[in-house]
Short mmCIF file of N, CA, C and O in Angstrom, two decimals:
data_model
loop_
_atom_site.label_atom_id
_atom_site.label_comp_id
_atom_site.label_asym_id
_atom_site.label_seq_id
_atom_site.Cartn_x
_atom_site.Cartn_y
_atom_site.Cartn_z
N UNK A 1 0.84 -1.17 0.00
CA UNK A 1 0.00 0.00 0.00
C UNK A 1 0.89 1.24 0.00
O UNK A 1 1.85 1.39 0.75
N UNK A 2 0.42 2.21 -1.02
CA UNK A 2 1.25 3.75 -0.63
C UNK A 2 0.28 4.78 -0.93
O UNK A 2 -0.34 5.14 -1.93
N UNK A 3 0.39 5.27 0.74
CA UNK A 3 -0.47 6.54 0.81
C UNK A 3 0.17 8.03 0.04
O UNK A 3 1.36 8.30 -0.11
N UNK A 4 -0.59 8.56 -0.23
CA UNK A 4 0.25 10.45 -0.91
C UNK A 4 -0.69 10.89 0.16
O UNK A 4 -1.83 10.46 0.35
N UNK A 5 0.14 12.08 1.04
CA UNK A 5 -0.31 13.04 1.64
C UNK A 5 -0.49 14.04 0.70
O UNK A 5 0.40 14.51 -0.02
N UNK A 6 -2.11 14.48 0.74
CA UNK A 6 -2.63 15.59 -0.04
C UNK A 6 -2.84 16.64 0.55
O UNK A 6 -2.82 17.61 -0.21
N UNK A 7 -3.00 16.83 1.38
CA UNK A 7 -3.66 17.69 2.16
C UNK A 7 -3.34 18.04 3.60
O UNK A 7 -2.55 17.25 4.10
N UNK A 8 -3.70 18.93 4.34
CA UNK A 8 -3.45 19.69 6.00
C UNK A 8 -4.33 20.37 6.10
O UNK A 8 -4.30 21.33 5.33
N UNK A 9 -5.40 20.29 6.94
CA UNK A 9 -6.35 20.88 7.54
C UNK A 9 -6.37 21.37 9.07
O UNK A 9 -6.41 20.69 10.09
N UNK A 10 -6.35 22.61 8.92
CA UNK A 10 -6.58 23.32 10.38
C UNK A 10 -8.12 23.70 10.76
O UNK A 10 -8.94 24.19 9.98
N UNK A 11 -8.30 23.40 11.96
CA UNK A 11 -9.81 24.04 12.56
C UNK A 11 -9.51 25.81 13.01
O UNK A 11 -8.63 26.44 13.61
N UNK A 12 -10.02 25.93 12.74
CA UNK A 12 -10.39 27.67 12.85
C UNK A 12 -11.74 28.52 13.13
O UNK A 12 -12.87 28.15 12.81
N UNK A 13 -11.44 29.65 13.77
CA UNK A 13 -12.77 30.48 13.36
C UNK A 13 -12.91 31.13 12.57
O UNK A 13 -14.12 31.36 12.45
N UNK A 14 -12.01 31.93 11.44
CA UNK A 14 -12.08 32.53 10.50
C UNK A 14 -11.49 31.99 9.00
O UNK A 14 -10.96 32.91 8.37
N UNK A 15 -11.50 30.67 8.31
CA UNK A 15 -10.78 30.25 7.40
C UNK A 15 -9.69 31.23 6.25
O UNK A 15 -8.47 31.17 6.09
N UNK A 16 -10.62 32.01 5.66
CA UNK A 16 -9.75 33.22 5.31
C UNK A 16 -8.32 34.28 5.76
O UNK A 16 -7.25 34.55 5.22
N UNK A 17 -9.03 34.69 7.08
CA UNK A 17 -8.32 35.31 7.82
C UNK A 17 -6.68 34.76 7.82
O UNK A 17 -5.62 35.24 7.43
N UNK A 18 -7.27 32.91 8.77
CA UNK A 18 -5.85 32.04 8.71
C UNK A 18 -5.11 32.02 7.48
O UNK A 18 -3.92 32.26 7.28
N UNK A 19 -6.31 31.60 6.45
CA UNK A 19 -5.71 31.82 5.07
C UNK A 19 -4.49 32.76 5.31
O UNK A 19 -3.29 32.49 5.30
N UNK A 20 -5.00 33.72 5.50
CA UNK A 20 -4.28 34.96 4.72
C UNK A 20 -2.88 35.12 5.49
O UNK A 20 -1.80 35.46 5.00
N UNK A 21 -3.09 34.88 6.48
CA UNK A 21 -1.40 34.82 7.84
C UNK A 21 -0.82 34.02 7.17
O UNK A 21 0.20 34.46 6.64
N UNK A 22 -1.24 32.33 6.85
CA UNK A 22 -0.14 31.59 6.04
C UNK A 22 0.39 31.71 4.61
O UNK A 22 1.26 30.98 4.12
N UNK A 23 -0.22 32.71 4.02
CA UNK A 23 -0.12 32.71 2.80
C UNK A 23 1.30 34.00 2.88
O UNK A 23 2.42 33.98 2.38
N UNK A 24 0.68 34.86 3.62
CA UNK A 24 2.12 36.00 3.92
C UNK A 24 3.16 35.20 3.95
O UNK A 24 3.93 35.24 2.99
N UNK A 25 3.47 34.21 5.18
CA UNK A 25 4.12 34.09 5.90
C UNK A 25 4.96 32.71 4.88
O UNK A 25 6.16 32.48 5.05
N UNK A 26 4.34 32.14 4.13
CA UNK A 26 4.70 30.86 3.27
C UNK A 26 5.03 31.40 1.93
O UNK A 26 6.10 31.11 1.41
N UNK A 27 3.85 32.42 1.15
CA UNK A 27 4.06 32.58 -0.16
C UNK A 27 3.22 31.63 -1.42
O UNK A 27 3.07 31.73 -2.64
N UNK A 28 2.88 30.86 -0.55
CA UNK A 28 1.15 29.73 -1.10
C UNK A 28 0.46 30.18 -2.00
O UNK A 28 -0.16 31.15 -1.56
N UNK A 29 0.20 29.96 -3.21
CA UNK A 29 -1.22 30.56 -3.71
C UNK A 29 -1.98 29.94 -3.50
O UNK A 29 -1.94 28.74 -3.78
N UNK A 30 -3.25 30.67 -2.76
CA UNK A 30 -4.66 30.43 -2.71
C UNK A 30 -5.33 29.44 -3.69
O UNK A 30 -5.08 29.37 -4.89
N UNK A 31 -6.29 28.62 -2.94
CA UNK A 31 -7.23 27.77 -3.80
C UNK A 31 -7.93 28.33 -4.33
O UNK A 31 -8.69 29.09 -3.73
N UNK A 32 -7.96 28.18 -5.85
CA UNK A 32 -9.34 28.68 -6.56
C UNK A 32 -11.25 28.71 -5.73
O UNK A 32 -12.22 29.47 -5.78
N UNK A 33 -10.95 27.54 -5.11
CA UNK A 33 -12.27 27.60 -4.41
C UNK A 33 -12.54 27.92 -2.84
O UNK A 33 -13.49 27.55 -2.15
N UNK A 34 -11.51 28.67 -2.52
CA UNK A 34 -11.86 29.07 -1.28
C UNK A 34 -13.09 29.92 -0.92
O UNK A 34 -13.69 30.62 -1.73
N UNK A 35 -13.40 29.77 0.43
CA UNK A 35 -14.43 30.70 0.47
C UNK A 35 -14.23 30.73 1.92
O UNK A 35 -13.24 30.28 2.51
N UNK A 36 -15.81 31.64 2.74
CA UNK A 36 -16.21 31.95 3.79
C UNK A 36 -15.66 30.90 5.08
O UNK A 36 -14.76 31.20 5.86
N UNK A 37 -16.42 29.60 5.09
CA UNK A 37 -15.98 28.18 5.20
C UNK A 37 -15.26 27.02 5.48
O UNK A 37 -15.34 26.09 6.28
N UNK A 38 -14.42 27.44 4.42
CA UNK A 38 -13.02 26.62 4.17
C UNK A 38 -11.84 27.44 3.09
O UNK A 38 -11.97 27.48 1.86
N UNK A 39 -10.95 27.94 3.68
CA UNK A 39 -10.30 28.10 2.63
C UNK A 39 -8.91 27.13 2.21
O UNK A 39 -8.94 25.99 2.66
N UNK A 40 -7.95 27.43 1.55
CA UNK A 40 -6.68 26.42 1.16
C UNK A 40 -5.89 27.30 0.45
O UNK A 40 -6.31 28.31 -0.13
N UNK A 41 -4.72 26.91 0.49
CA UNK A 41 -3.38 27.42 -0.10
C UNK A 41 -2.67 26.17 -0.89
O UNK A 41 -2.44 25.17 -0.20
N UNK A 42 -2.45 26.16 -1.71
CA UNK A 42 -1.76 25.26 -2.68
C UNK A 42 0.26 25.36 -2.40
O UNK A 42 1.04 26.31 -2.43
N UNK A 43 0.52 23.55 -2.12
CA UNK A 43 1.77 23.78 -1.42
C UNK A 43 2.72 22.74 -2.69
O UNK A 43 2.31 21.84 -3.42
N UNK A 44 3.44 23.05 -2.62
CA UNK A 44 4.48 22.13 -3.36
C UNK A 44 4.31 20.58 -3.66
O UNK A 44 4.13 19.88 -2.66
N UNK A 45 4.33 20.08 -4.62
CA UNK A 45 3.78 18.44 -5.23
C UNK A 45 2.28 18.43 -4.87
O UNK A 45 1.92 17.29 -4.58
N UNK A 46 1.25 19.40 -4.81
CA UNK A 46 0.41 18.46 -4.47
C UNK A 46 -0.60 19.03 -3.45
O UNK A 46 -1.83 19.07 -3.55
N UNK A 47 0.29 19.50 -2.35
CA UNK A 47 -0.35 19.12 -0.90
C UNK A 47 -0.79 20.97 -0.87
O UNK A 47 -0.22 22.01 -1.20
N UNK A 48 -2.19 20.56 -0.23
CA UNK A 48 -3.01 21.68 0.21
C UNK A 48 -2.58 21.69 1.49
O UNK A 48 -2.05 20.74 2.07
N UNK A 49 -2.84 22.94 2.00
CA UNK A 49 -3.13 23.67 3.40
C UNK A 49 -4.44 24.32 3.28
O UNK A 49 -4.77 25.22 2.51
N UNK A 50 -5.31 23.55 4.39
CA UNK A 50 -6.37 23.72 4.47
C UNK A 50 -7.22 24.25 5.85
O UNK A 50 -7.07 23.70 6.94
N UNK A 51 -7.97 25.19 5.69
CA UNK A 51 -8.57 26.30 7.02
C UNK A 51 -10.28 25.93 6.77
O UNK A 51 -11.07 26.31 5.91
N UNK A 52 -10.42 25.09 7.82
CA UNK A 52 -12.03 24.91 7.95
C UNK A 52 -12.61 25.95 9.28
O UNK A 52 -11.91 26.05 10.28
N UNK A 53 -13.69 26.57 9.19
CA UNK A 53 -14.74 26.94 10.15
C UNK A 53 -15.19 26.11 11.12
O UNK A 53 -15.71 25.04 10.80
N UNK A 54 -15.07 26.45 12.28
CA UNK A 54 -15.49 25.63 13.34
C UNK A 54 -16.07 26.64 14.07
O UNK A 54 -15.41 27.61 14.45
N UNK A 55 -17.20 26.51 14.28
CA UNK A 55 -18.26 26.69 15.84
C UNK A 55 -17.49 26.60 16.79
O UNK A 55 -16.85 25.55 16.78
N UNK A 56 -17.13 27.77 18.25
CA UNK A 56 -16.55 27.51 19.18
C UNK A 56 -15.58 27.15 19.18
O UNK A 56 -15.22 26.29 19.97
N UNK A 57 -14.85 27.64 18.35
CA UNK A 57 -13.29 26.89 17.85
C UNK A 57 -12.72 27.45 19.50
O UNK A 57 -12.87 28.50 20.13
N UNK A 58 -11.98 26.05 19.79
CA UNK A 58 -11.02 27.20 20.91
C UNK A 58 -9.47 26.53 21.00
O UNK A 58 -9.29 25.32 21.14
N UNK A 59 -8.71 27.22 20.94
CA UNK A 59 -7.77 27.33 20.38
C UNK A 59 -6.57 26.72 21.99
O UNK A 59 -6.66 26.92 23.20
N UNK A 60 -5.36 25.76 20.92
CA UNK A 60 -4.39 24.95 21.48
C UNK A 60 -3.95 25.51 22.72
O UNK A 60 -4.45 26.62 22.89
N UNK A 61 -3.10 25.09 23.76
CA UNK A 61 -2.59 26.13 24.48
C UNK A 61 -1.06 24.90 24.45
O UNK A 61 -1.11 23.68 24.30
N UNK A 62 -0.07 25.61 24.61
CA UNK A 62 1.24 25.37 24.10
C UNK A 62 1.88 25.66 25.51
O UNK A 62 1.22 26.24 26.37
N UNK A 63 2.93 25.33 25.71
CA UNK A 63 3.14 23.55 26.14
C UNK A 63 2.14 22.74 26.82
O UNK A 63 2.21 21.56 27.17
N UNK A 64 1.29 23.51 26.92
CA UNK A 64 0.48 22.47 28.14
C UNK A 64 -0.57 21.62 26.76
O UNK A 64 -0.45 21.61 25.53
N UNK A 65 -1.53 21.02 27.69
CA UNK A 65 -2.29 20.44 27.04
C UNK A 65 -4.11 20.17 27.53
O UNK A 65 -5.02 19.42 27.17
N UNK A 66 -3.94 21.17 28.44
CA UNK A 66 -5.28 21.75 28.52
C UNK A 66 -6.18 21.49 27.47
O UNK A 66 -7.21 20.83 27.49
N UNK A 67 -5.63 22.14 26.49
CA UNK A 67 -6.38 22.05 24.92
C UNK A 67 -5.53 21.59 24.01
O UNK A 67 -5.05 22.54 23.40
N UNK A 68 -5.15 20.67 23.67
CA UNK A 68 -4.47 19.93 22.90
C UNK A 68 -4.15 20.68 21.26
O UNK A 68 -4.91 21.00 20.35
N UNK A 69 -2.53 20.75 21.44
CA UNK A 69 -2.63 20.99 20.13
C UNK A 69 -2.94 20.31 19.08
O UNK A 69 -3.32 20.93 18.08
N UNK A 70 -2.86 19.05 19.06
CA UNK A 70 -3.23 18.18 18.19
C UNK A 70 -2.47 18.20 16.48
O UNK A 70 -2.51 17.34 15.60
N UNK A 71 -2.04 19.04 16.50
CA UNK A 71 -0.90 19.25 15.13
C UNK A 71 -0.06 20.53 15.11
O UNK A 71 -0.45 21.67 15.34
N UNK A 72 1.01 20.17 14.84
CA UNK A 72 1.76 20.97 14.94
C UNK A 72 2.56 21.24 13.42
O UNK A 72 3.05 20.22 12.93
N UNK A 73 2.66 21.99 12.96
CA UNK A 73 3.68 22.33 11.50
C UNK A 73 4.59 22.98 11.72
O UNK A 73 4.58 23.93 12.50
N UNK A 74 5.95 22.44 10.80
CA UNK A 74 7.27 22.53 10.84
C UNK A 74 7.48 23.13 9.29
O UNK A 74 7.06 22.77 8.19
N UNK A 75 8.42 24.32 9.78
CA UNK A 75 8.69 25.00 8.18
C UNK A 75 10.10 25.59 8.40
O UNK A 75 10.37 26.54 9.14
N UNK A 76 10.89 24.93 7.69
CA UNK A 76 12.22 25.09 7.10
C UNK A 76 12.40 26.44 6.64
O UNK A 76 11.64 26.79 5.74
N UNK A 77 13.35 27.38 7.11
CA UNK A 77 13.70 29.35 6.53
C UNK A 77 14.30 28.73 5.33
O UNK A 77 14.47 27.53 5.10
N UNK A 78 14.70 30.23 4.24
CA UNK A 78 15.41 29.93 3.15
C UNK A 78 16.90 30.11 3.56
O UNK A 78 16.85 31.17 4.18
N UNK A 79 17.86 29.80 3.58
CA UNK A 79 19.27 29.41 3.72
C UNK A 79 19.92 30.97 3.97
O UNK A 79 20.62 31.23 4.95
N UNK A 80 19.55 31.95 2.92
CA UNK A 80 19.82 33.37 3.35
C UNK A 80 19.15 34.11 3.87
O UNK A 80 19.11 35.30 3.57
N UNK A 81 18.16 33.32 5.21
CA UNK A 81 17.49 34.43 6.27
C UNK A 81 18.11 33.43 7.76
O UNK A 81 18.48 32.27 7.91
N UNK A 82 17.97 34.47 8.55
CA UNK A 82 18.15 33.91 9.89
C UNK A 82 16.77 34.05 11.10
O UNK A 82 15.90 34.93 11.11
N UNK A 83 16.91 32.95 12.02
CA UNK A 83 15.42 32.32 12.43
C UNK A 83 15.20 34.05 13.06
O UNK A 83 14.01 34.27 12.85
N UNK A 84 15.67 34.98 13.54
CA UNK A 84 15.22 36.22 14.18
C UNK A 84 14.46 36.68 13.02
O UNK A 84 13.24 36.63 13.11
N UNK A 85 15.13 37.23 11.68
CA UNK A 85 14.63 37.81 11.04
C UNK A 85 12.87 37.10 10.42
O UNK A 85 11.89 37.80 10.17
N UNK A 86 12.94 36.01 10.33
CA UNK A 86 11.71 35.65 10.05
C UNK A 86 10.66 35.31 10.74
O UNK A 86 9.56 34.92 10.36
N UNK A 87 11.42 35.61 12.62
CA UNK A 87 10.34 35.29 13.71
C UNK A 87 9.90 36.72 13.24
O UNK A 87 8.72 36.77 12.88
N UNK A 88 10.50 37.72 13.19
CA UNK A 88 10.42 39.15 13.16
C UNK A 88 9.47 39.52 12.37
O UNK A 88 8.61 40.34 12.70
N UNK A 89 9.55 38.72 10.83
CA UNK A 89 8.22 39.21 10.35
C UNK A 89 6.98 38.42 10.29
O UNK A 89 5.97 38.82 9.71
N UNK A 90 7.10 37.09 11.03
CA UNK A 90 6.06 36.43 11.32
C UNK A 90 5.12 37.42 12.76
O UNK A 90 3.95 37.77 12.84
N UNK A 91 6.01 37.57 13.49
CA UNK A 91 5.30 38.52 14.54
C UNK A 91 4.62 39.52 14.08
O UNK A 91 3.61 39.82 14.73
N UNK A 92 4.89 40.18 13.07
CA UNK A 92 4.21 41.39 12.46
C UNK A 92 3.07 41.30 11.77
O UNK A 92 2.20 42.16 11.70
N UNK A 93 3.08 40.21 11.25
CA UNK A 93 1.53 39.25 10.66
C UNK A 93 0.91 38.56 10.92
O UNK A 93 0.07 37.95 10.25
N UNK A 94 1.44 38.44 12.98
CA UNK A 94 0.37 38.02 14.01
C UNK A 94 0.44 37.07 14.87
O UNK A 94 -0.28 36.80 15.82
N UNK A 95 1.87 36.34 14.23
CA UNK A 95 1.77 35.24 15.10
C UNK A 95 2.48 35.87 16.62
O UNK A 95 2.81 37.02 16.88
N UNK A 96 2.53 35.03 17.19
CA UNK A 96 2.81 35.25 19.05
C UNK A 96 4.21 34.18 19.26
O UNK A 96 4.53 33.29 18.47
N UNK A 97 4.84 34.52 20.40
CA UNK A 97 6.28 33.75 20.98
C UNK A 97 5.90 33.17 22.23
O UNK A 97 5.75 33.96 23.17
N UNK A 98 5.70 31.81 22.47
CA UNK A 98 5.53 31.62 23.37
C UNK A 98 6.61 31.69 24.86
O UNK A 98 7.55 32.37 24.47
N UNK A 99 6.79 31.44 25.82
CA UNK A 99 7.26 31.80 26.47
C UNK A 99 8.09 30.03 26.56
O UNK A 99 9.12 29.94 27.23
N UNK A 100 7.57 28.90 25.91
CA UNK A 100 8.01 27.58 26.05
C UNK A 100 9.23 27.56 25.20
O UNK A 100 8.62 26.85 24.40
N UNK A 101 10.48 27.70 24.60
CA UNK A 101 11.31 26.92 23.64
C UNK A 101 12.31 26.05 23.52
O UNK A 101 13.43 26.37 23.13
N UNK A 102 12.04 25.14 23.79
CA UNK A 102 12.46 23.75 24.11
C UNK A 102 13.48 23.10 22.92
O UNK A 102 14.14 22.07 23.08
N UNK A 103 13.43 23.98 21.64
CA UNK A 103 14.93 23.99 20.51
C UNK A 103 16.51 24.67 20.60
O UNK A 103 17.56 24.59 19.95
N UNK A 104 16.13 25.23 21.54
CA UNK A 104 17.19 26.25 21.49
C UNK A 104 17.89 27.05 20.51
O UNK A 104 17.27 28.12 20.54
N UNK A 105 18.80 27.16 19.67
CA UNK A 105 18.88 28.48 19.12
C UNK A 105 18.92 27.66 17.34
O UNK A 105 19.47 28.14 16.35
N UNK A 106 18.28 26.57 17.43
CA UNK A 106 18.23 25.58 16.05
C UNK A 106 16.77 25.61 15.83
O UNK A 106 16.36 24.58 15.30
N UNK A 107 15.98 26.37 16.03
CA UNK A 107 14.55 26.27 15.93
C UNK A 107 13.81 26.86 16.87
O UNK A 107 14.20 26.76 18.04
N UNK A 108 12.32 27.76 16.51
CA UNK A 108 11.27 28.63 17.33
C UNK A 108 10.59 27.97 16.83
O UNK A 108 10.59 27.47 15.70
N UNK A 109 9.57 27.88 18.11
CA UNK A 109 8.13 27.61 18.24
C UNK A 109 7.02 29.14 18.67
O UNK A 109 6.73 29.73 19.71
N UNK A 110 6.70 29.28 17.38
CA UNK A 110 5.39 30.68 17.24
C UNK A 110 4.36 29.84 17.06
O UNK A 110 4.52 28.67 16.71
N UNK A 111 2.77 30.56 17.38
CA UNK A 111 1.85 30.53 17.34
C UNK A 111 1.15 31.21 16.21
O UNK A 111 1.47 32.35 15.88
N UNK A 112 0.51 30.76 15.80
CA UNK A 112 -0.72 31.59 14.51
C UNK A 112 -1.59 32.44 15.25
O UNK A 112 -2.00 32.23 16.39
N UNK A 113 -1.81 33.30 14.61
CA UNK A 113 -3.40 33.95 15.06
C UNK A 113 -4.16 33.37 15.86
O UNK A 113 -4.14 33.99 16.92
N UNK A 114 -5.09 32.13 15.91
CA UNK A 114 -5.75 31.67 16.21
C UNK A 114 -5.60 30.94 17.13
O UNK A 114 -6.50 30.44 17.81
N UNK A 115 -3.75 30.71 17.32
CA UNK A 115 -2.98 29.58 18.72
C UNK A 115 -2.14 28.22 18.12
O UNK A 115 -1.37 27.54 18.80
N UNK A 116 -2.47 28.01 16.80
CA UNK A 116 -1.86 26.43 16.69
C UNK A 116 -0.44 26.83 16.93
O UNK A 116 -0.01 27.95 16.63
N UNK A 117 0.43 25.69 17.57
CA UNK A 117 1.78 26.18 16.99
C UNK A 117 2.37 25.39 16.18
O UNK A 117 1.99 24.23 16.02
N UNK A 118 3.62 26.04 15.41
CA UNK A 118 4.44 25.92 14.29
C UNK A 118 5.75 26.25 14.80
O UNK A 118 6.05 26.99 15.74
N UNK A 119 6.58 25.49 13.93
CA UNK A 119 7.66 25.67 14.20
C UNK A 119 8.99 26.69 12.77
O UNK A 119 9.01 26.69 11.54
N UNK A 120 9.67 27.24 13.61
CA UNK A 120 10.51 27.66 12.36
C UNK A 120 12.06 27.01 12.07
O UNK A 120 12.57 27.50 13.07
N UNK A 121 12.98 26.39 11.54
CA UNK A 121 13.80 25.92 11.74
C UNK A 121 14.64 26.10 10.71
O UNK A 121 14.29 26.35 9.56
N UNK A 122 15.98 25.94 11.18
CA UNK A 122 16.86 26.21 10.22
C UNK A 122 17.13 25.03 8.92
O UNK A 122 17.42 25.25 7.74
N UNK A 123 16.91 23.65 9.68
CA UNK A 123 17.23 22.78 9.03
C UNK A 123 15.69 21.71 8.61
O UNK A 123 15.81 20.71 7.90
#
């Protein structure tokens, strides 16, 4: 048997909104059929990133597990930026620093808008 990962779906309250933080922050083009709903960003070979609407969404809490993050995404910088400069402009388009970082100076753990966390890494 061989599975293809197509897809990544996040729960959210605003699909768009998230849309729009990962799309800054990645460079993704948008799914033709996004909407209100659900939206998606189109990722390399294939694989969507995907923002569904949820009722009462309530959002991860990091490190703990109160509210479970339940997924976490990992995204590799480009070779000529360093992890400050791109926490730097991820902060500016919303995401948050948690006070947990358990990589040390080989990788940050930020939060989205909404709370999931992600990671940034050099390698």
């Amino acid at each position: 048997m061989s599975l293809q990962l197509v897809a990544i779906t996040l729960d959210c309250p605003d699909p768009p909104a998230l849309a729009a933080f990962y799309q800054q922050a990645t460079g993704l083009e948008p799914h033709p059929r996004s909407g209100a709903d659900f939206a998606a960003l189109n990722g390399e070979h294939g694989l969507v990133i995907g923002f569904q609407r949820v009722d009462g969404y309530r959002a991860p809490s990091w490190p703990g597990q109160d509210q479970p993050q339940q997924l976490h995404l990992c995204f590799r910088i480009g070779d000529d930026e360093s992890l400050a400069e791109v926490e730097s402009r991820l902060v500016e388009s919303g995401a948050r620093i948690p006070a947990h970082q358990p990589h040390g100076d080989r990788a940050r753990v930020l939060t989205d808008p909404v709370g999931h966390p992600f990671c940034i890494s050099t390698r």
